[in-house]
Amino acid sequence: MSDKKDEGMITNVALKDIANLCKRRGFIFQNSEIYGGIGSVWDYGPLGVELKKNVKNQWWKSMVYDRNDVEGLDAAILMNPETWKASGHISSFSDLLVDCLKCKKRFRVDKISGKACPECGGELTSPRSFNLMFKTQAGSVEGESQDVYLRPETAQGIFVNFSNILNSSRKKPPFGVAQTGKSFRNEITTGNFTFRSREFEQMELEFFVKPGDDDKWYEHWVETRFNWYLGLGIKKENLRLREHAPDELAHYAKKCHDIEFLFPMGWSELEGIANRTDYDLKQHSKISGSDLSYFDEAAKERYVPYVIEPSGGVDRAVLAFLVNSYRSEVVRDKNRTYLSLDRRLAPIKAAVLPLLKNKPEIVEMAHRIRDDIKGSYRVVYDDTAAIGRLYRRQDEIGTPYCITVDVDSLTDGKVTVRERDSMEQLRVDASGIKGFFMEKMDSANQKGGSE
Ligand code: GAP
């Protein structure tokens, strides 16, 4: 898409504008809002669920379908609690917290400066360790239930299935296992809309390699994942890599880079790529007693694979794509807000709009066009307002194409296709509209996004 319209546009949007749009248009709602909500838990509405699904589908396509060395998995959220002993989450997955003796608020030690409460100046307790995992009980017999945890990362479901996948898929290192799914953390520092939620979704790949090949694969995944965001339209100047200092590294990591996005609150982590070494497989071998090594028949060599892990947050990616695509401009003395979302991510790909809803032939033709192109894409028919308002509504939710049926369409068989970003209008034969639309969507799939 041409850059000409970027001049004079508001592109540095505030998080509250995004949150307002998300609520108004049905992307994201506060969870259980009618009861006053619950801290840092969010629901995705009719458009949010489409956007989120599109983000996950693009991730799955690039990680699984476009490659020949990755298999998929959908492991359960609840796991045998020994898992979390082995992974180190019971002993180390915690924040150091202090409580204010006066206002009773709780803070992460690393997020405050000074010795007094940042809210009321009150005296603070000495730091205490607070585990971030949610604990619950499994079992139906009173007194015989077992403490279990809601997983804080999807990764462990992959590690404990390492042998199952190896044996059933006949894969050999280097190969990976991809998974998307919910994770839970009892976060203390929240705020910033969905950025840090207590229930969120991850997209994780655990890529198993021969020790010694790990540095090479690490570079590969850092580059591949960085380019994935660029390919889906994240602006280069809003994306950067940051390497973790040695004292920042997680207990399992030899090296880690964060992919950071320039969110309205500043540069923040979108995804982490870590070299987890053989830590997890060795720990699970030790605690479970199952041998999780790999025997290389050709080289007659046994080893425990190293793991390269690109781990992204679905909710953070959704938020980044919303912030990145938000545009506001003045067109003929009127404000126009639109989401310049990549076509592959847009929740609705096209809206078919009748210019006059009281003319049955126009309405009938519009319905026919929608039925013709709906197929595997979300295409809507809308006649609930005047055309100007319908365009604005579709702009604001990022619909790349509006197809309008007017009086002339009944005689010349043509419809108007309006492109979201440029607002250019084109007359297209109604009989060829499906082909026109499919070609646009296909070119987005092949080349990446909006041209
Ligand atoms: N398996 C490695 C792992 O979980 P992490 O850096 O703790 O690493 C990976 O999390 C990604 O998951 C982050 O980059 C972020 O996108 C997402 N994430 C983590 N905590 C989150 C939270 N509370 N809310 C939303 N997304 C979160």
Short mmCIF file of C-alpha atoms and ligand atoms in Angstrom, two decimals:
data_model
loop_
_atom_site.label_atom_id
_atom_site.label_comp_id
_atom_site.label_asym_id
_atom_site.label_seq_id
_atom_site.Cartn_x
_atom_site.Cartn_y
_atom_site.Cartn_z
CA MET A 1 0.00 0.00 0.00
CA SER A 2 1.24 3.46 -0.81
CA ASP A 3 2.80 5.53 1.95
CA LYS A 4 1.34 8.78 0.72
CA LYS A 5 -1.36 8.83 3.36
CA ASP A 6 1.07 8.43 6.22
CA GLU A 7 1.74 12.15 6.12
CA GLY A 8 -0.11 14.03 8.80
CA MET A 9 -1.52 10.90 10.37
CA ILE A 10 -1.75 10.06 14.02
CA THR A 11 0.12 6.81 14.34
CA ASN A 12 1.32 7.05 17.94
CA VAL A 13 -1.90 6.02 19.54
CA ALA A 14 -2.58 5.82 23.29
CA LEU A 15 -3.45 2.46 24.79
CA LYS A 16 -6.78 3.87 26.02
CA ASP A 17 -7.80 4.68 22.41
CA ILE A 18 -7.10 1.09 21.43
CA ALA A 19 -9.00 -0.20 24.47
CA ASN A 20 -11.97 2.08 23.63
CA LEU A 21 -12.06 0.92 20.03
CA CYS A 22 -11.78 -2.70 21.15
CA LYS A 23 -14.76 -2.37 23.44
CA ARG A 24 -16.90 -0.24 21.10
CA ARG A 25 -16.41 -2.48 18.11
CA GLY A 26 -16.34 -5.86 19.85
CA PHE A 27 -12.69 -6.88 19.81
CA ILE A 28 -11.93 -7.16 23.53
CA PHE A 29 -14.10 -6.83 26.65
CA GLN A 30 -13.24 -6.83 30.32
CA ASN A 31 -14.03 -10.31 31.67
CA SER A 32 -17.20 -10.58 33.84
CA GLU A 33 -17.68 -6.85 33.50
CA ILE A 34 -21.25 -6.87 34.87
CA TYR A 35 -19.77 -7.98 38.22
CA GLY A 36 -17.10 -5.32 38.16
CA GLY A 37 -14.61 -7.46 36.29
CA ILE A 38 -11.63 -9.40 37.59
CA GLY A 39 -8.13 -8.01 37.40
CA SER A 40 -6.21 -8.58 34.17
CA VAL A 41 -8.55 -11.13 32.60
CA TRP A 42 -10.05 -10.34 29.19
CA ASP A 43 -12.63 -11.74 26.78
CA TYR A 44 -12.33 -11.58 23.01
CA GLY A 45 -15.54 -10.48 21.29
CA PRO A 46 -16.83 -11.31 17.79
CA LEU A 47 -14.04 -9.41 16.01
CA GLY A 48 -11.31 -10.15 18.55
CA VAL A 49 -11.81 -13.88 18.24
CA GLU A 50 -11.36 -13.62 14.45
CA LEU A 51 -8.24 -11.47 14.75
CA LYS A 52 -6.74 -13.77 17.37
CA LYS A 53 -7.55 -16.84 15.28
CA ASN A 54 -5.95 -15.23 12.23
CA VAL A 55 -2.77 -14.46 14.20
CA LYS A 56 -2.57 -18.07 15.43
CA ASN A 57 -3.31 -19.43 11.95
CA GLN A 58 -0.52 -17.34 10.44
CA TRP A 59 1.85 -18.56 13.15
CA TRP A 60 0.80 -22.19 12.57
CA LYS A 61 1.17 -21.79 8.81
CA SER A 62 4.71 -20.44 9.08
CA MET A 63 5.80 -22.84 11.84
CA VAL A 64 4.13 -26.08 10.71
CA TYR A 65 2.66 -25.99 7.17
CA ASP A 66 5.48 -24.08 5.50
CA ARG A 67 8.15 -26.36 6.98
CA ASN A 68 8.92 -30.05 6.95
CA ASP A 69 10.65 -30.25 10.30
CA VAL A 70 7.90 -29.28 12.75
CA GLU A 71 4.96 -31.25 14.18
CA GLY A 72 2.00 -29.86 16.11
CA LEU A 73 0.70 -30.69 19.58
CA ASP A 74 -2.21 -29.76 21.83
CA ALA A 75 -1.29 -30.82 25.36
CA ALA A 76 -3.57 -30.40 28.39
CA ILE A 77 -3.40 -27.43 30.74
CA LEU A 78 -3.33 -29.60 33.85
CA MET A 79 -0.24 -31.77 34.26
CA ASN A 80 1.19 -34.12 36.81
CA PRO A 81 2.61 -31.74 39.43
CA GLU A 82 5.99 -33.48 39.24
CA THR A 83 6.33 -31.64 35.92
CA TRP A 84 6.66 -28.34 37.74
CA LYS A 85 9.17 -29.73 40.22
CA ALA A 86 11.32 -30.89 37.32
CA SER A 87 10.98 -27.68 35.33
CA GLY A 88 11.94 -25.55 38.32
CA HIS A 89 8.65 -23.65 38.40
CA ILE A 90 7.81 -24.69 41.96
CA SER A 91 11.14 -23.53 43.30
CA SER A 92 11.96 -20.60 41.01
CA PHE A 93 8.89 -19.22 39.25
CA SER A 94 8.31 -16.43 41.70
CA ASP A 95 8.53 -12.68 42.17
CA LEU A 96 9.92 -10.91 45.21
CA LEU A 97 7.10 -8.83 46.67
CA VAL A 98 6.59 -6.27 49.40
CA ASP A 99 3.30 -5.23 51.04
CA CYS A 100 2.46 -1.75 52.26
CA LEU A 101 1.50 -1.89 55.93
CA LYS A 102 -0.68 1.22 55.51
CA CYS A 103 -2.62 0.91 52.21
CA LYS A 104 -2.13 -2.89 51.95
CA LYS A 105 -1.08 -2.70 48.30
CA ARG A 106 1.45 -5.21 47.01
CA PHE A 107 4.41 -4.39 44.75
CA ARG A 108 7.15 -6.22 42.91
CA VAL A 109 10.49 -5.27 44.42
CA ASP A 110 12.05 -4.81 40.98
CA LYS A 111 9.31 -2.35 39.98
CA ILE A 112 9.70 0.16 42.79
CA SER A 113 12.49 2.43 43.89
CA GLY A 114 13.08 3.56 47.45
CA LYS A 115 11.98 2.01 50.70
CA ALA A 116 8.51 3.56 51.07
CA CYS A 117 5.19 2.65 49.41
CA PRO A 118 5.05 4.36 45.98
CA GLU A 119 1.29 4.95 46.42
CA CYS A 120 0.92 6.31 49.96
CA GLY A 121 4.44 6.57 51.36
CA GLY A 122 3.64 3.93 54.01
CA GLU A 123 6.10 1.46 55.50
CA LEU A 124 6.81 -1.67 53.44
CA THR A 125 7.28 -5.25 54.67
CA SER A 126 10.52 -7.03 53.91
CA PRO A 127 10.50 -8.85 50.54
CA ARG A 128 8.77 -12.23 50.29
CA SER A 129 8.82 -14.73 47.48
CA PHE A 130 5.45 -15.20 45.74
CA ASN A 131 4.95 -18.09 43.30
CA LEU A 132 3.14 -17.05 40.12
CA MET A 133 1.43 -20.39 39.45
CA PHE A 134 -2.29 -20.80 40.12
CA LYS A 135 -2.87 -23.81 42.32
CA THR A 136 -6.03 -25.92 42.45
CA GLN A 137 -7.06 -29.46 43.43
CA ALA A 138 -7.76 -32.49 41.28
CA GLY A 139 -9.68 -35.53 42.55
CA SER A 140 -13.19 -36.26 43.76
CA VAL A 141 -12.50 -37.87 47.14
CA GLU A 142 -12.38 -35.44 50.06
CA GLY A 143 -8.93 -35.47 51.63
CA GLU A 144 -7.43 -37.40 48.73
CA SER A 145 -7.23 -34.62 46.20
CA GLN A 146 -3.93 -33.62 44.74
CA ASP A 147 -2.55 -30.11 44.34
CA VAL A 148 -2.28 -29.32 40.67
CA TYR A 149 -1.31 -26.15 38.82
CA LEU A 150 -2.65 -24.28 35.83
CA ARG A 151 0.32 -24.36 33.47
CA PRO A 152 2.35 -21.13 33.40
CA GLU A 153 3.83 -22.01 29.99
CA THR A 154 2.83 -24.43 27.23
CA ALA A 155 6.42 -25.60 26.76
CA GLN A 156 6.39 -28.34 29.40
CA GLY A 157 3.57 -30.20 27.62
CA ILE A 158 5.97 -30.53 24.70
CA PHE A 159 8.94 -31.73 26.77
CA VAL A 160 6.96 -34.46 28.54
CA ASN A 161 5.69 -35.68 25.15
CA PHE A 162 9.16 -35.70 23.58
CA SER A 163 9.38 -39.52 23.31
CA ASN A 164 5.76 -39.89 22.18
CA ILE A 165 6.30 -37.49 19.30
CA LEU A 166 9.70 -38.88 18.39
CA ASN A 167 8.33 -42.45 18.26
CA SER A 168 5.07 -41.67 16.49
CA SER A 169 6.29 -39.14 13.92
CA ARG A 170 9.68 -40.73 13.09
CA LYS A 171 11.26 -37.28 13.20
CA LYS A 172 14.95 -36.85 13.97
CA PRO A 173 16.73 -33.79 15.34
CA PRO A 174 16.74 -31.12 14.09
CA PHE A 175 12.96 -31.03 14.45
CA GLY A 176 10.43 -29.02 16.38
CA VAL A 177 7.06 -29.27 18.10
CA ALA A 178 4.66 -26.34 17.88
CA GLN A 179 1.79 -25.59 20.19
CA THR A 180 -0.60 -22.75 20.91
CA GLY A 181 -2.68 -22.62 24.06
CA LYS A 182 -3.66 -20.97 27.30
CA SER A 183 -1.22 -20.27 30.10
CA PHE A 184 -1.87 -18.76 33.51
CA ARG A 185 0.20 -16.57 35.80
CA ASN A 186 -0.86 -14.81 38.94
CA GLU A 187 0.78 -11.58 37.82
CA ILE A 188 1.19 -8.82 40.38
CA THR A 189 2.20 -5.98 38.09
CA THR A 190 -0.75 -5.65 35.74
CA GLY A 191 -2.33 -2.82 33.76
CA ASN A 192 -1.52 -1.83 30.19
CA PHE A 193 -4.69 -3.46 28.85
CA THR A 194 -4.05 -7.06 27.72
CA PHE A 195 -0.26 -6.76 27.78
CA ARG A 196 0.19 -8.60 31.07
CA SER A 197 -2.83 -10.80 31.74
CA ARG A 198 -3.39 -13.53 34.28
CA GLU A 199 -4.90 -15.82 31.65
CA PHE A 200 -3.28 -15.54 28.24
CA GLU A 201 -2.34 -17.55 25.21
CA GLN A 202 1.10 -18.56 24.02
CA MET A 203 2.48 -19.74 20.68
CA GLU A 204 5.54 -21.84 21.44
CA LEU A 205 7.93 -23.91 19.43
CA GLU A 206 10.45 -26.25 21.06
CA PHE A 207 13.06 -27.06 18.44
CA PHE A 208 15.30 -30.05 19.29
CA VAL A 209 18.84 -30.02 17.90
CA LYS A 210 22.11 -31.86 18.33
CA PRO A 211 24.33 -30.17 20.96
CA GLY A 212 26.86 -28.10 19.04
CA ASP A 213 24.29 -27.17 16.38
CA ASP A 214 22.39 -25.02 18.87
CA ASP A 215 24.08 -21.66 18.12
CA LYS A 216 23.33 -21.98 14.41
CA TRP A 217 19.66 -22.83 15.02
CA TYR A 218 19.37 -20.09 17.60
CA GLU A 219 20.40 -17.52 14.96
CA HIS A 220 17.95 -19.06 12.52
CA TRP A 221 15.01 -18.73 14.87
CA VAL A 222 15.82 -15.21 16.03
CA GLU A 223 15.88 -14.06 12.41
CA THR A 224 12.84 -16.11 11.34
CA ARG A 225 10.65 -14.89 14.15
CA PHE A 226 11.70 -11.24 13.74
CA ASN A 227 10.83 -11.40 10.04
CA TRP A 228 7.46 -13.01 10.75
CA TYR A 229 6.26 -9.83 12.44
CA LEU A 230 7.66 -7.64 9.66
CA GLY A 231 5.99 -9.85 7.04
CA LEU A 232 2.63 -9.27 8.69
CA GLY A 233 3.04 -5.52 8.56
CA ILE A 234 4.75 -4.51 11.81
CA LYS A 235 6.77 -1.40 10.99
CA LYS A 236 10.52 -1.92 11.11
CA GLU A 237 11.06 1.14 13.28
CA ASN A 238 8.67 -0.31 15.89
CA LEU A 239 10.44 -3.64 16.25
CA ARG A 240 13.84 -4.41 17.77
CA LEU A 241 15.87 -7.21 19.26
CA ARG A 242 17.26 -7.05 22.77
CA GLU A 243 19.68 -9.57 24.14
CA HIS A 244 19.30 -10.61 27.78
CA ALA A 245 22.18 -9.72 30.09
CA PRO A 246 23.61 -12.77 31.94
CA ASP A 247 21.87 -11.80 35.19
CA GLU A 248 18.51 -11.58 33.41
CA LEU A 249 18.56 -15.07 31.91
CA ALA A 250 15.99 -17.61 33.10
CA HIS A 251 17.42 -20.51 35.12
CA TYR A 252 17.26 -22.82 32.08
CA ALA A 253 18.66 -20.47 29.43
CA LYS A 254 22.11 -20.14 27.91
CA LYS A 255 21.10 -17.23 25.73
CA CYS A 256 17.92 -15.24 25.09
CA HIS A 257 16.79 -12.45 22.80
CA ASP A 258 13.53 -10.60 23.22
CA ILE A 259 11.70 -9.29 20.19
CA GLU A 260 10.40 -5.97 21.45
CA PHE A 261 7.65 -3.79 20.03
CA LEU A 262 7.23 -0.08 20.62
CA PHE A 263 3.94 -0.25 22.53
CA PRO A 264 2.34 3.05 23.65
CA MET A 265 3.90 2.51 27.12
CA GLY A 266 7.36 2.02 25.59
CA TRP A 267 9.51 -0.80 24.23
CA SER A 268 8.19 -4.07 25.67
CA GLU A 269 8.59 -7.79 25.07
CA LEU A 270 6.53 -9.39 22.35
CA GLU A 271 8.34 -12.70 22.14
CA GLY A 272 11.42 -14.37 23.58
CA ILE A 273 13.78 -16.72 21.76
CA ALA A 274 15.82 -18.78 24.21
CA ASN A 275 18.47 -21.46 24.01
CA ARG A 276 17.13 -23.74 26.78
CA THR A 277 20.05 -26.18 26.37
CA ASP A 278 19.31 -29.76 27.47
CA TYR A 279 18.00 -28.50 30.83
CA ASP A 280 14.36 -29.54 30.50
CA LEU A 281 14.83 -32.97 28.92
CA LYS A 282 17.53 -33.83 31.48
CA GLN A 283 15.39 -32.66 34.38
CA HIS A 284 12.37 -34.65 33.20
CA SER A 285 14.57 -37.71 32.65
CA LYS A 286 15.90 -37.37 36.18
CA ILE A 287 12.60 -36.79 37.98
CA SER A 288 10.41 -39.16 35.90
CA GLY A 289 12.99 -41.91 35.41
CA SER A 290 12.18 -41.99 31.65
CA ASP A 291 15.15 -41.71 29.35
CA LEU A 292 14.58 -38.67 27.12
CA SER A 293 17.81 -38.99 25.14
CA TYR A 294 17.96 -39.59 21.40
CA PHE A 295 19.95 -42.30 19.65
CA ASP A 296 21.31 -41.30 16.27
CA GLU A 297 21.41 -44.60 14.33
CA ALA A 298 23.60 -43.29 11.53
CA ALA A 299 26.29 -41.84 13.81
CA LYS A 300 25.79 -44.54 16.50
CA GLU A 301 25.67 -41.74 18.99
CA ARG A 302 23.34 -41.02 21.93
CA TYR A 303 22.69 -37.49 23.16
CA VAL A 304 20.14 -35.32 24.94
CA PRO A 305 19.01 -32.69 22.42
CA TYR A 306 19.40 -28.98 23.04
CA VAL A 307 16.26 -26.90 22.67
CA ILE A 308 15.79 -23.59 20.90
CA GLU A 309 12.52 -22.01 21.94
CA PRO A 310 10.73 -19.13 20.21
CA SER A 311 7.94 -18.27 22.64
CA GLY A 312 5.41 -15.60 21.74
CA GLY A 313 2.24 -14.30 23.34
CA VAL A 314 -0.91 -14.34 21.19
CA ASP A 315 -2.50 -11.51 23.17
CA ARG A 316 0.62 -9.36 22.91
CA ALA A 317 0.83 -10.01 19.18
CA VAL A 318 -2.84 -9.04 18.79
CA LEU A 319 -2.23 -5.85 20.77
CA ALA A 320 0.88 -5.02 18.73
CA PHE A 321 -0.97 -5.54 15.44
CA LEU A 322 -3.79 -3.26 16.65
CA VAL A 323 -1.41 -0.51 17.80
CA ASN A 324 0.71 -0.84 14.66
CA SER A 325 -2.26 -0.55 12.31
CA TYR A 326 -4.19 2.24 14.03
CA ARG A 327 -4.54 5.32 11.82
CA SER A 328 -6.44 8.52 12.27
CA GLU A 329 -6.74 11.23 9.64
CA VAL A 330 -8.96 14.07 8.52
CA VAL A 331 -10.77 13.48 5.26
CA ARG A 332 -12.97 16.28 3.90
CA ASP A 333 -13.16 17.89 7.37
CA LYS A 334 -14.19 14.64 9.01
CA ASN A 335 -12.12 12.35 11.21
CA ARG A 336 -11.50 8.94 9.79
CA THR A 337 -10.06 6.16 11.96
CA TYR A 338 -9.03 2.92 10.38
CA LEU A 339 -6.99 -0.17 11.10
CA SER A 340 -4.50 -0.78 8.35
CA LEU A 341 -4.35 -4.48 9.20
CA ASP A 342 -2.71 -6.95 6.89
CA ARG A 343 -5.46 -8.64 4.87
CA ARG A 344 -4.57 -12.02 6.35
CA LEU A 345 -5.20 -10.71 9.86
CA ALA A 346 -8.29 -8.57 9.23
CA PRO A 347 -11.27 -10.08 11.12
CA ILE A 348 -13.62 -9.43 8.20
CA LYS A 349 -12.20 -9.60 4.70
CA ALA A 350 -15.03 -7.86 2.86
CA ALA A 351 -18.35 -6.17 3.60
CA VAL A 352 -21.11 -6.15 0.99
CA LEU A 353 -23.23 -3.02 1.31
CA PRO A 354 -26.44 -2.08 -0.53
CA LEU A 355 -26.61 1.62 -1.32
CA LEU A 356 -30.39 1.52 -0.88
CA LYS A 357 -31.82 -1.01 1.49
CA ASN A 358 -35.42 -0.38 0.45
CA LYS A 359 -34.80 -1.56 -3.11
CA PRO A 360 -35.29 -5.34 -3.09
CA GLU A 361 -33.30 -5.94 -6.32
CA ILE A 362 -30.24 -4.21 -4.81
CA VAL A 363 -30.57 -6.10 -1.52
CA GLU A 364 -30.99 -9.38 -3.36
CA MET A 365 -27.92 -8.74 -5.53
CA ALA A 366 -25.84 -7.81 -2.46
CA HIS A 367 -26.85 -11.05 -0.71
CA ARG A 368 -25.98 -13.02 -3.84
CA ILE A 369 -22.52 -11.46 -3.94
CA ARG A 370 -21.91 -12.21 -0.28
CA ASP A 371 -22.98 -15.83 -0.74
CA ASP A 372 -20.73 -16.05 -3.79
CA ILE A 373 -17.52 -14.98 -2.01
CA LYS A 374 -18.05 -16.08 1.59
CA GLY A 375 -16.37 -19.52 1.26
CA SER A 376 -13.49 -19.74 3.64
CA TYR A 377 -13.40 -16.03 4.43
CA ARG A 378 -15.49 -13.96 6.77
CA VAL A 379 -17.60 -11.72 4.53
CA VAL A 380 -20.54 -9.77 5.94
CA TYR A 381 -23.65 -8.09 4.57
CA ASP A 382 -24.60 -4.85 6.31
CA ASP A 383 -27.47 -2.45 5.65
CA THR A 384 -27.94 -1.00 9.12
CA ALA A 385 -26.86 2.57 8.29
CA ALA A 386 -26.21 5.03 5.47
CA ILE A 387 -23.25 4.20 3.25
CA GLY A 388 -20.86 6.80 4.76
CA ARG A 389 -21.38 5.41 8.22
CA LEU A 390 -21.05 1.82 6.99
CA TYR A 391 -17.69 2.65 5.41
CA ARG A 392 -16.47 4.29 8.61
CA ARG A 393 -17.52 1.24 10.64
CA GLN A 394 -15.67 -1.14 8.34
CA ASP A 395 -12.60 1.15 8.28
CA GLU A 396 -12.46 1.16 12.04
CA ILE A 397 -12.41 -2.64 12.25
CA GLY A 398 -9.87 -2.99 9.47
CA THR A 399 -12.01 -4.54 6.70
CA PRO A 400 -9.83 -4.30 3.57
CA TYR A 401 -12.67 -4.20 1.02
CA CYS A 402 -16.19 -2.83 0.87
CA ILE A 403 -18.31 -3.90 -2.07
CA THR A 404 -21.24 -1.61 -2.80
CA VAL A 405 -24.26 -2.45 -4.90
CA ASP A 406 -26.06 0.61 -6.30
CA VAL A 407 -28.83 1.41 -8.77
CA ASP A 408 -26.42 1.27 -11.73
CA SER A 409 -25.36 -2.23 -10.70
CA LEU A 410 -28.81 -3.46 -11.72
CA THR A 411 -28.27 -2.35 -15.32
CA ASP A 412 -24.50 -2.51 -15.90
CA GLY A 413 -23.85 -5.57 -13.69
CA LYS A 414 -20.94 -3.80 -11.96
CA VAL A 415 -20.28 -3.09 -8.28
CA THR A 416 -18.00 -0.60 -6.55
CA VAL A 417 -15.04 -2.02 -4.65
CA ARG A 418 -13.59 0.43 -2.13
CA GLU A 419 -10.13 -0.22 -0.75
CA ARG A 420 -9.72 0.64 2.93
CA ASP A 421 -6.37 2.45 3.14
CA SER A 422 -6.40 4.42 -0.10
CA MET A 423 -10.22 4.74 -0.22
CA GLU A 424 -9.85 4.20 -3.96
CA GLN A 425 -12.99 3.00 -5.67
CA LEU A 426 -13.08 0.67 -8.60
CA ARG A 427 -15.99 -0.62 -10.72
CA VAL A 428 -15.76 -4.39 -11.07
CA ASP A 429 -18.04 -6.83 -12.91
CA ALA A 430 -20.23 -8.52 -10.32
CA SER A 431 -19.78 -11.82 -12.16
CA GLY A 432 -15.99 -11.58 -11.66
CA ILE A 433 -16.05 -10.33 -8.06
CA LYS A 434 -15.24 -13.71 -6.56
CA GLY A 435 -12.15 -14.07 -8.77
CA PHE A 436 -11.11 -10.48 -8.00
CA PHE A 437 -11.42 -11.07 -4.30
CA MET A 438 -9.70 -14.48 -4.32
CA GLU A 439 -6.79 -13.03 -6.26
CA LYS A 440 -6.34 -10.27 -3.68
CA MET A 441 -6.42 -12.78 -0.81
CA ASP A 442 -4.07 -15.18 -2.58
CA SER A 443 -1.55 -12.47 -3.34
CA ALA A 444 -1.60 -11.53 0.35
CA ASN A 445 -0.92 -15.15 1.28
CA GLN A 446 1.97 -15.45 -1.12
CA LYS A 447 3.65 -12.07 -0.92
CA GLY A 448 2.61 -10.95 2.49
CA GLY A 449 -0.05 -8.43 3.20
CA SER A 450 -1.10 -5.25 1.57
CA GLU A 451 0.75 -4.12 -1.48
N1 GAP B 1 8.28 -20.92 27.68
C1 GAP B 1 8.98 -19.70 27.85
C2 GAP B 1 8.16 -18.62 28.37
O1 GAP B 1 7.02 -18.83 28.78
P1 GAP B 1 8.13 -16.06 28.84
O2 GAP B 1 9.09 -15.00 28.37
O3 GAP B 1 7.80 -16.11 30.27
O4 GAP B 1 8.77 -17.42 28.33
C3 GAP B 1 6.81 -16.00 26.60
O5 GAP B 1 6.81 -15.93 28.00
C4 GAP B 1 5.84 -15.02 25.99
O6 GAP B 1 4.55 -15.22 26.55
C5 GAP B 1 6.19 -13.55 26.28
O7 GAP B 1 7.11 -13.04 25.35
C6 GAP B 1 4.84 -12.89 26.14
O8 GAP B 1 4.55 -12.61 24.79
C7 GAP B 1 3.88 -13.96 26.62
N2 GAP B 1 3.50 -13.70 28.02
C8 GAP B 1 4.18 -14.05 29.14
N3 GAP B 1 3.51 -13.64 30.23
C9 GAP B 1 2.39 -13.01 29.79
C10 GAP B 1 1.29 -12.37 30.44
N4 GAP B 1 1.19 -12.32 31.76
N5 GAP B 1 0.32 -11.84 29.66
C11 GAP B 1 0.38 -11.89 28.32
N6 GAP B 1 1.39 -12.49 27.66
C12 GAP B 1 2.38 -13.04 28.38
#
